[in-house]
CSV table of C-alpha atoms in Angstrom, one decimal:
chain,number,residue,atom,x,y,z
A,1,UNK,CA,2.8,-3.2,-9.4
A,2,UNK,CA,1.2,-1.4,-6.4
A,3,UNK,CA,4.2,0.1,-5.0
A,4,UNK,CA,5.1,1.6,-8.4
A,5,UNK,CA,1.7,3.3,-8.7
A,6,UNK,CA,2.2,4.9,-5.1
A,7,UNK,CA,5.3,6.3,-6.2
A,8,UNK,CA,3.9,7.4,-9.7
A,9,UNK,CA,0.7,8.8,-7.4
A,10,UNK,CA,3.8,10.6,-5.2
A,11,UNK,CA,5.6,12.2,-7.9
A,12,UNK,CA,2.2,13.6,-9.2
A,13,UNK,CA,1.3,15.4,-5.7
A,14,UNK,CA,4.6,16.9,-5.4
A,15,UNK,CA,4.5,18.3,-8.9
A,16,UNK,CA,0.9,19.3,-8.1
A,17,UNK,CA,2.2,20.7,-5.0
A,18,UNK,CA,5.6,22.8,-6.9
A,19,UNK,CA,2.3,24.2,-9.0
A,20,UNK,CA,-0.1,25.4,-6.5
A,21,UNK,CA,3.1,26.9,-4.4
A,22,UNK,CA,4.3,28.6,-7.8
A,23,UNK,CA,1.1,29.9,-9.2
A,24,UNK,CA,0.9,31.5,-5.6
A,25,UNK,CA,4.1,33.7,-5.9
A,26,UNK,CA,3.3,34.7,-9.4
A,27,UNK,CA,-0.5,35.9,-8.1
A,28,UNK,CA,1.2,38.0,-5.0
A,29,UNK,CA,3.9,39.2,-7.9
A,30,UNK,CA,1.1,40.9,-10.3
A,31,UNK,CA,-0.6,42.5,-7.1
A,32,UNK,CA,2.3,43.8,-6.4
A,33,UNK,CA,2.5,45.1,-10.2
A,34,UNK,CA,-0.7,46.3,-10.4
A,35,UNK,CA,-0.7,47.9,-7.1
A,36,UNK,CA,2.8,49.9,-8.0
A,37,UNK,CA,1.3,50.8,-11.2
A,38,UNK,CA,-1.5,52.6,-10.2
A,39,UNK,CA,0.0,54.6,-7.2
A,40,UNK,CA,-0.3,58.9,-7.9
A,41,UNK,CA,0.5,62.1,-6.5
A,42,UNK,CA,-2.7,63.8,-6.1
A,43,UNK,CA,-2.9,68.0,-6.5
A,44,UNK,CA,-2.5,68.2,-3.1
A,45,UNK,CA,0.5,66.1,-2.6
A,46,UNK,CA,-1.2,63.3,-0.9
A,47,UNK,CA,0.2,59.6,-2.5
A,48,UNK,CA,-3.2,58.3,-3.9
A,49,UNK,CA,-3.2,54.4,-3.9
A,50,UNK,CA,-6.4,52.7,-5.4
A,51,UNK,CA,-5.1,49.5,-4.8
A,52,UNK,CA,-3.2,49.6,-1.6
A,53,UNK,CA,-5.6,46.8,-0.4
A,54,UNK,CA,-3.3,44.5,-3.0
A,55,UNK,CA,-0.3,44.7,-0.6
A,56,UNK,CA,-1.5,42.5,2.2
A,57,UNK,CA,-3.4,40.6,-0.2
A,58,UNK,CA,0.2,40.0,-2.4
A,59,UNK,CA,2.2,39.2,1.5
A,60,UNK,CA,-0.6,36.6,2.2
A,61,UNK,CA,0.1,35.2,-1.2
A,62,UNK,CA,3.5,34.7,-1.4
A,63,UNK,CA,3.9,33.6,2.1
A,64,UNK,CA,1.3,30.5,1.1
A,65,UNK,CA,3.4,29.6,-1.8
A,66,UNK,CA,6.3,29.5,0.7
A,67,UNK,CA,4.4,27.3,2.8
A,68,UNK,CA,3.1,24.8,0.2
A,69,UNK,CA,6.9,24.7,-1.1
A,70,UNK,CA,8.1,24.1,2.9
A,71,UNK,CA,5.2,21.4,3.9
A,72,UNK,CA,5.7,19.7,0.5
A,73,UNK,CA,10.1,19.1,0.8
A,74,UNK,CA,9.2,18.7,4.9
A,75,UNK,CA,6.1,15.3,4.0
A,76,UNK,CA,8.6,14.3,0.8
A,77,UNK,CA,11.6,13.8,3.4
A,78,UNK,CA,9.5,12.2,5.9
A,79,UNK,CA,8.0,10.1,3.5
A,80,UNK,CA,11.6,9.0,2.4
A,81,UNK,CA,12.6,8.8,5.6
A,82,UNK,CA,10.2,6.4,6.5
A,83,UNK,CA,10.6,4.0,3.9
């Protein structure tokens, strides 16, 4: 009875896990959007960007989700290694 809990209590975290990692991507994806969206040529010529400050923001962002995604399949093949 125990061990099938743990591996109910497993399947939960990695699904929690796939979540966190995908809500991540789709975050950086909108700043991306909404930065692209807003970008202008002023009178002058200059490129006016309100929202540059979105870009890093989006990088930072996406490259979590790829992190939760790598240190979730890297702890699940340990685990089942282990076992």
């Amino acid at each position: 009875m125990v061990i099938r809990s743990v591996g109910i209590k497993g399947e939960y975290m990695m699904k929690n896990k796939c979540v966190v990692a995908i809500s991540f991507m789709i975050l950086a994806i909108i700043s991306l959007t909404i930065h692209a969206s807003n970008s202008k040529v002023g009178a002058n010529g200059f490129l006016e960007e309100p929202f540059f400050f979105l870009v890093p923001i989006s990088y930072v962002l996406f490259l979590s989700g790829i992190g939760v995604l790598l240190f979730g399949f890297i702890t699940s093949k340990l685990k089942k290694s282990n076992r």
